[in-house]
Amino acid sequence: MRLKSSEGDYLAPGVEQSVKVVVLGPFAVGKTTLVGAVSEIRPTSTEERLTEAGKAVDTLRGMSDKTTTTVALDFGRLTLTDDIVLYLFGGPGQPRFSFMVDELMRGALGGVVLVDTARITESWDAMGRMEEAGLPYVVAVNTFHSSPRYGESELRRSLDLAPSTPLVECDVRRRESAKKPLIALISHLLSRPSLEPVS
């Protein structure tokens, strides 16, 4: 039986395995853009316009052009090989939505944490959540034009990354570049002992 999406886009007949991946990071780091860039179907997004009430609790320092925010999740799909499909779940970045992130992580085999080098410390929470859940992850630096650039060793020190945790750079606006953290994550997962999804 072939599985059909709500868009009418069928999965290839040989697809037998699905992998759930979560994309986490702080507010306005590019999670929605990454999911939309790589998804082979029209992504589901819960982007809503920022309200005056929201601006009172969401820090917009340095993000004057930010007009929307994810209030639940982003969802996309990417067929990885003839028999494996990735389901991507992007979580909201604001602390007040942390309970949603906990739910999104259930059943995931791995994750991507997005980082903006202008706000490195804001990604620590997402990294901590991955580690507390025992979820393998990749750190992806989204190369914002206005953000400072650092070498890999300096970034690893700033993020306190374990040597085994992959670190990549990408531009989440560009499809091929946005795929880099996902490719790194799959390679990372395949190099590890057998994994169980987060329950």
PDB file of C-alpha atoms in Angstrom:
ATOM      1  CA  MET A   1       0.000   0.000   0.000  1.00  0.00           C
ATOM      2  CA  ARG A   2       1.315   3.453  -0.875  1.00  0.00           C
ATOM      3  CA  LEU A   3       1.000   6.185   1.707  1.00  0.00           C
ATOM      4  CA  LYS A   4      -0.570   9.400   0.499  1.00  0.00           C
ATOM      5  CA  SER A   5       0.012  12.835   1.966  1.00  0.00           C
ATOM      6  CA  SER A   6      -2.704  15.436   2.361  1.00  0.00           C
ATOM      7  CA  GLU A   7      -1.203  17.190  -0.689  1.00  0.00           C
ATOM      8  CA  GLY A   8      -1.709  14.128  -2.856  1.00  0.00           C
ATOM      9  CA  ASP A   9       2.056  13.492  -2.962  1.00  0.00           C
ATOM     10  CA  TYR A  10       2.727   9.787  -2.613  1.00  0.00           C
ATOM     11  CA  LEU A  11       5.670   8.245  -0.863  1.00  0.00           C
ATOM     12  CA  ALA A  12       7.753   6.068  -3.153  1.00  0.00           C
ATOM     13  CA  PRO A  13       6.527   2.440  -3.122  1.00  0.00           C
ATOM     14  CA  GLY A  14       9.800   1.168  -1.617  1.00  0.00           C
ATOM     15  CA  VAL A  15       9.686   3.397   1.481  1.00  0.00           C
ATOM     16  CA  GLU A  16       9.496   1.138   4.517  1.00  0.00           C
ATOM     17  CA  GLN A  17      11.096   3.178   7.291  1.00  0.00           C
ATOM     18  CA  SER A  18      10.447   6.639   8.672  1.00  0.00           C
ATOM     19  CA  VAL A  19      12.732   8.670  10.911  1.00  0.00           C
ATOM     20  CA  LYS A  20      11.494  11.510  13.093  1.00  0.00           C
ATOM     21  CA  VAL A  21      13.893  14.444  13.453  1.00  0.00           C
ATOM     22  CA  VAL A  22      13.343  17.549  15.574  1.00  0.00           C
ATOM     23  CA  VAL A  23      14.733  20.983  14.729  1.00  0.00           C
ATOM     24  CA  LEU A  24      15.230  23.162  17.792  1.00  0.00           C
ATOM     25  CA  GLY A  25      16.807  26.472  18.673  1.00  0.00           C
ATOM     26  CA  PRO A  26      15.955  29.918  19.973  1.00  0.00           C
ATOM     27  CA  PHE A  27      13.361  32.333  18.665  1.00  0.00           C
ATOM     28  CA  ALA A  28      14.097  33.650  15.144  1.00  0.00           C
ATOM     29  CA  VAL A  29      17.082  31.390  14.420  1.00  0.00           C
ATOM     30  CA  GLY A  30      15.665  29.917  11.168  1.00  0.00           C
ATOM     31  CA  LYS A  31      13.869  26.690  12.120  1.00  0.00           C
ATOM     32  CA  THR A  32      10.766  27.375  10.005  1.00  0.00           C
ATOM     33  CA  THR A  33      12.949  28.419   7.070  1.00  0.00           C
ATOM     34  CA  LEU A  34      15.051  25.236   7.282  1.00  0.00           C
ATOM     35  CA  VAL A  35      12.020  22.936   7.338  1.00  0.00           C
ATOM     36  CA  GLY A  36      10.441  24.815   4.440  1.00  0.00           C
ATOM     37  CA  ALA A  37      13.653  24.800   2.402  1.00  0.00           C
ATOM     38  CA  VAL A  38      14.198  21.031   2.511  1.00  0.00           C
ATOM     39  CA  SER A  39      10.636  19.703   2.569  1.00  0.00           C
ATOM     40  CA  GLU A  40       9.505  17.930  -0.587  1.00  0.00           C
ATOM     41  CA  ILE A  41       5.876  18.638   0.277  1.00  0.00           C
ATOM     42  CA  ARG A  42       4.327  21.956   1.160  1.00  0.00           C
ATOM     43  CA  PRO A  43       5.350  22.286   4.811  1.00  0.00           C
ATOM     44  CA  THR A  44       2.856  22.711   7.584  1.00  0.00           C
ATOM     45  CA  SER A  45       3.593  25.814   9.590  1.00  0.00           C
ATOM     46  CA  THR A  46       1.972  27.547  12.538  1.00  0.00           C
ATOM     47  CA  GLU A  47       3.519  30.946  11.885  1.00  0.00           C
ATOM     48  CA  GLU A  48       1.450  33.779  13.304  1.00  0.00           C
ATOM     49  CA  ARG A  49       1.968  37.522  13.289  1.00  0.00           C
ATOM     50  CA  LEU A  50       3.720  38.945  16.324  1.00  0.00           C
ATOM     51  CA  THR A  51       1.344  40.870  18.533  1.00  0.00           C
ATOM     52  CA  GLU A  52       2.038  43.760  20.856  1.00  0.00           C
ATOM     53  CA  ALA A  53       1.418  41.395  23.785  1.00  0.00           C
ATOM     54  CA  GLY A  54       3.965  38.924  22.362  1.00  0.00           C
ATOM     55  CA  LYS A  55       6.559  41.640  21.890  1.00  0.00           C
ATOM     56  CA  ALA A  56       6.383  42.254  25.624  1.00  0.00           C
ATOM     57  CA  VAL A  57       7.698  38.728  26.344  1.00  0.00           C
ATOM     58  CA  ASP A  58       9.729  37.851  23.205  1.00  0.00           C
ATOM     59  CA  THR A  59      13.071  39.601  22.970  1.00  0.00           C
ATOM     60  CA  LEU A  60      13.339  41.258  19.550  1.00  0.00           C
ATOM     61  CA  ARG A  61      16.751  42.841  20.105  1.00  0.00           C
ATOM     62  CA  GLY A  62      18.458  43.044  16.719  1.00  0.00           C
ATOM     63  CA  MET A  63      15.434  41.549  14.927  1.00  0.00           C
ATOM     64  CA  SER A  64      13.392  44.596  13.977  1.00  0.00           C
ATOM     65  CA  ASP A  65      12.237  42.962  10.734  1.00  0.00           C
ATOM     66  CA  LYS A  66      10.840  39.874  12.506  1.00  0.00           C
ATOM     67  CA  THR A  67       7.041  39.938  12.077  1.00  0.00           C
ATOM     68  CA  THR A  68       5.949  36.315  12.648  1.00  0.00           C
ATOM     69  CA  THR A  69       6.633  33.487  15.069  1.00  0.00           C
ATOM     70  CA  THR A  70       5.958  29.748  15.328  1.00  0.00           C
ATOM     71  CA  VAL A  71       3.312  29.069  17.970  1.00  0.00           C
ATOM     72  CA  ALA A  72       3.161  25.257  17.789  1.00  0.00           C
ATOM     73  CA  LEU A  73       5.296  23.437  15.209  1.00  0.00           C
ATOM     74  CA  ASP A  74       6.578  23.210  11.654  1.00  0.00           C
ATOM     75  CA  PHE A  75       6.322  19.941   9.749  1.00  0.00           C
ATOM     76  CA  GLY A  76       8.007  18.754   6.572  1.00  0.00           C
ATOM     77  CA  ARG A  77       9.020  15.565   4.802  1.00  0.00           C
ATOM     78  CA  LEU A  78      12.158  14.554   2.946  1.00  0.00           C
ATOM     79  CA  THR A  79      12.716  11.203   1.233  1.00  0.00           C
ATOM     80  CA  LEU A  80      16.292  10.324   2.110  1.00  0.00           C
ATOM     81  CA  THR A  81      16.841   7.055   0.241  1.00  0.00           C
ATOM     82  CA  ASP A  82      14.710   4.592  -1.704  1.00  0.00           C
ATOM     83  CA  ASP A  83      13.423   3.133   1.557  1.00  0.00           C
ATOM     84  CA  ILE A  84      13.833   5.843   4.241  1.00  0.00           C
ATOM     85  CA  VAL A  85      11.857   9.049   4.716  1.00  0.00           C
ATOM     86  CA  LEU A  86      12.573  11.834   7.232  1.00  0.00           C
ATOM     87  CA  TYR A  87       9.735  13.583   9.021  1.00  0.00           C
ATOM     88  CA  LEU A  88      10.910  16.965  10.266  1.00  0.00           C
ATOM     89  CA  PHE A  89       9.351  18.698  13.262  1.00  0.00           C
ATOM     90  CA  GLY A  90      10.440  22.249  14.027  1.00  0.00           C
ATOM     91  CA  GLY A  91       9.660  23.440  17.537  1.00  0.00           C
ATOM     92  CA  PRO A  92       8.898  26.942  18.802  1.00  0.00           C
ATOM     93  CA  GLY A  93      11.844  28.775  20.328  1.00  0.00           C
ATOM     94  CA  GLN A  94      10.218  30.830  23.055  1.00  0.00           C
ATOM     95  CA  PRO A  95      10.571  29.520  26.628  1.00  0.00           C
ATOM     96  CA  ARG A  96       6.809  29.769  27.200  1.00  0.00           C
ATOM     97  CA  PHE A  97       6.288  27.015  24.596  1.00  0.00           C
ATOM     98  CA  SER A  98       8.785  24.590  26.182  1.00  0.00           C
ATOM     99  CA  PHE A  99       6.056  22.048  27.002  1.00  0.00           C
ATOM    100  CA  MET A 100       5.381  21.709  23.246  1.00  0.00           C
ATOM    101  CA  VAL A 101       9.040  21.004  22.587  1.00  0.00           C
ATOM    102  CA  ASP A 102       8.973  18.154  25.127  1.00  0.00           C
ATOM    103  CA  GLU A 103       6.033  16.602  23.255  1.00  0.00           C
ATOM    104  CA  LEU A 104       7.654  17.067  19.833  1.00  0.00           C
ATOM    105  CA  MET A 105      10.753  15.194  20.992  1.00  0.00           C
ATOM    106  CA  ARG A 106       8.766  12.035  21.748  1.00  0.00           C
ATOM    107  CA  GLY A 107       9.566   9.329  19.199  1.00  0.00           C
ATOM    108  CA  ALA A 108      12.481  11.237  17.656  1.00  0.00           C
ATOM    109  CA  LEU A 109      15.726   9.483  16.750  1.00  0.00           C
ATOM    110  CA  GLY A 110      17.788  12.666  16.564  1.00  0.00           C
ATOM    111  CA  GLY A 111      17.764  16.398  16.218  1.00  0.00           C
ATOM    112  CA  VAL A 112      19.298  19.561  14.826  1.00  0.00           C
ATOM    113  CA  VAL A 113      20.039  22.565  17.038  1.00  0.00           C
ATOM    114  CA  LEU A 114      20.281  25.820  15.090  1.00  0.00           C
ATOM    115  CA  VAL A 115      22.640  28.539  16.313  1.00  0.00           C
ATOM    116  CA  ASP A 116      23.051  32.227  15.515  1.00  0.00           C
ATOM    117  CA  THR A 117      26.595  33.283  16.439  1.00  0.00           C
ATOM    118  CA  ALA A 118      25.285  36.690  17.550  1.00  0.00           C
ATOM    119  CA  ARG A 119      23.216  34.883  20.222  1.00  0.00           C
ATOM    120  CA  ILE A 120      25.171  31.713  20.995  1.00  0.00           C
ATOM    121  CA  THR A 121      24.007  31.356  24.600  1.00  0.00           C
ATOM    122  CA  GLU A 122      20.367  31.292  23.501  1.00  0.00           C
ATOM    123  CA  SER A 123      20.916  27.849  21.925  1.00  0.00           C
ATOM    124  CA  TRP A 124      22.146  26.273  25.161  1.00  0.00           C
ATOM    125  CA  ASP A 125      18.602  25.443  26.283  1.00  0.00           C
ATOM    126  CA  ALA A 126      17.883  23.418  23.126  1.00  0.00           C
ATOM    127  CA  MET A 127      21.204  21.593  23.447  1.00  0.00           C
ATOM    128  CA  GLY A 128      20.452  20.832  27.096  1.00  0.00           C
ATOM    129  CA  ARG A 129      17.040  19.420  26.200  1.00  0.00           C
ATOM    130  CA  MET A 130      18.589  17.111  23.608  1.00  0.00           C
ATOM    131  CA  GLU A 131      21.184  15.897  26.098  1.00  0.00           C
ATOM    132  CA  GLU A 132      18.675  15.389  28.922  1.00  0.00           C
ATOM    133  CA  ALA A 133      16.537  13.316  26.555  1.00  0.00           C
ATOM    134  CA  GLY A 134      19.561  11.279  25.436  1.00  0.00           C
ATOM    135  CA  LEU A 135      18.892  12.380  21.862  1.00  0.00           C
ATOM    136  CA  PRO A 136      21.838  12.490  19.419  1.00  0.00           C
ATOM    137  CA  TYR A 137      22.039  15.860  17.701  1.00  0.00           C
ATOM    138  CA  VAL A 138      23.966  18.055  15.307  1.00  0.00           C
ATOM    139  CA  VAL A 139      24.681  21.747  15.880  1.00  0.00           C
ATOM    140  CA  ALA A 140      24.114  23.849  12.767  1.00  0.00           C
ATOM    141  CA  VAL A 141      25.327  27.449  12.618  1.00  0.00           C
ATOM    142  CA  ASN A 142      22.944  29.448  10.454  1.00  0.00           C
ATOM    143  CA  THR A 143      25.170  31.927   8.634  1.00  0.00           C
ATOM    144  CA  PHE A 144      23.288  35.180   9.123  1.00  0.00           C
ATOM    145  CA  HIS A 145      24.924  37.982   7.128  1.00  0.00           C
ATOM    146  CA  SER A 146      25.096  40.307  10.137  1.00  0.00           C
ATOM    147  CA  SER A 147      26.377  37.731  12.652  1.00  0.00           C
ATOM    148  CA  PRO A 148      30.075  37.308  13.559  1.00  0.00           C
ATOM    149  CA  ARG A 149      32.072  34.448  12.074  1.00  0.00           C
ATOM    150  CA  TYR A 150      34.198  32.149  14.234  1.00  0.00           C
ATOM    151  CA  GLY A 151      36.452  29.181  13.604  1.00  0.00           C
ATOM    152  CA  GLU A 152      35.303  25.664  14.478  1.00  0.00           C
ATOM    153  CA  SER A 153      37.498  25.299  17.570  1.00  0.00           C
ATOM    154  CA  GLU A 154      36.277  28.625  18.957  1.00  0.00           C
ATOM    155  CA  LEU A 155      32.655  27.692  18.318  1.00  0.00           C
ATOM    156  CA  ARG A 156      33.101  24.322  19.976  1.00  0.00           C
ATOM    157  CA  ARG A 157      34.553  25.971  23.068  1.00  0.00           C
ATOM    158  CA  SER A 158      31.759  28.551  23.213  1.00  0.00           C
ATOM    159  CA  LEU A 159      29.095  25.863  22.838  1.00  0.00           C
ATOM    160  CA  ASP A 160      30.943  23.387  25.098  1.00  0.00           C
ATOM    161  CA  LEU A 161      30.420  20.724  22.438  1.00  0.00           C
ATOM    162  CA  ALA A 162      31.518  17.151  22.934  1.00  0.00           C
ATOM    163  CA  PRO A 163      34.128  16.125  20.336  1.00  0.00           C
ATOM    164  CA  SER A 164      31.693  13.567  18.908  1.00  0.00           C
ATOM    165  CA  THR A 165      28.889  16.111  18.311  1.00  0.00           C
ATOM    166  CA  PRO A 166      28.913  17.238  14.663  1.00  0.00           C
ATOM    167  CA  LEU A 167      29.113  20.972  13.942  1.00  0.00           C
ATOM    168  CA  VAL A 168      28.210  22.338  10.512  1.00  0.00           C
ATOM    169  CA  GLU A 169      27.522  25.709   8.912  1.00  0.00           C
ATOM    170  CA  CYS A 170      24.572  26.276   6.621  1.00  0.00           C
ATOM    171  CA  ASP A 171      22.358  28.893   5.042  1.00  0.00           C
ATOM    172  CA  VAL A 172      18.844  27.679   5.812  1.00  0.00           C
ATOM    173  CA  ARG A 173      17.391  29.755   2.971  1.00  0.00           C
ATOM    174  CA  ARG A 174      19.143  27.582   0.379  1.00  0.00           C
ATOM    175  CA  ARG A 175      17.861  24.025  -0.077  1.00  0.00           C
ATOM    176  CA  GLU A 176      21.194  22.289  -0.668  1.00  0.00           C
ATOM    177  CA  SER A 177      22.851  24.152   2.198  1.00  0.00           C
ATOM    178  CA  ALA A 178      19.892  23.505   4.521  1.00  0.00           C
ATOM    179  CA  LYS A 179      20.260  19.765   3.877  1.00  0.00           C
ATOM    180  CA  LYS A 180      23.805  19.743   5.322  1.00  0.00           C
ATOM    181  CA  PRO A 181      22.800  19.402   8.994  1.00  0.00           C
ATOM    182  CA  LEU A 182      20.362  16.608   8.108  1.00  0.00           C
ATOM    183  CA  ILE A 183      23.027  14.700   6.194  1.00  0.00           C
ATOM    184  CA  ALA A 184      25.434  15.199   9.103  1.00  0.00           C
ATOM    185  CA  LEU A 185      22.781  13.973  11.543  1.00  0.00           C
ATOM    186  CA  ILE A 186      22.039  10.797   9.568  1.00  0.00           C
ATOM    187  CA  SER A 187      25.767  10.048   9.334  1.00  0.00           C
ATOM    188  CA  HIS A 188      26.036  10.649  13.080  1.00  0.00           C
ATOM    189  CA  LEU A 189      23.126   8.307  13.802  1.00  0.00           C
ATOM    190  CA  LEU A 190      24.519   5.579  11.560  1.00  0.00           C
ATOM    191  CA  SER A 191      27.875   5.741  13.341  1.00  0.00           C
ATOM    192  CA  ARG A 192      26.297   5.041  16.735  1.00  0.00           C
ATOM    193  CA  PRO A 193      25.066   1.810  18.351  1.00  0.00           C
ATOM    194  CA  SER A 194      21.399   0.955  17.763  1.00  0.00           C
ATOM    195  CA  LEU A 195      19.100   3.672  19.022  1.00  0.00           C
ATOM    196  CA  GLU A 196      15.672   3.785  20.538  1.00  0.00           C
ATOM    197  CA  PRO A 197      13.390   6.770  19.921  1.00  0.00           C
ATOM    198  CA  VAL A 198      12.818   9.181  22.805  1.00  0.00           C
ATOM    199  CA  SER A 199       9.670   8.047  24.618  1.00  0.00           C
TER     200      SER A 199
END
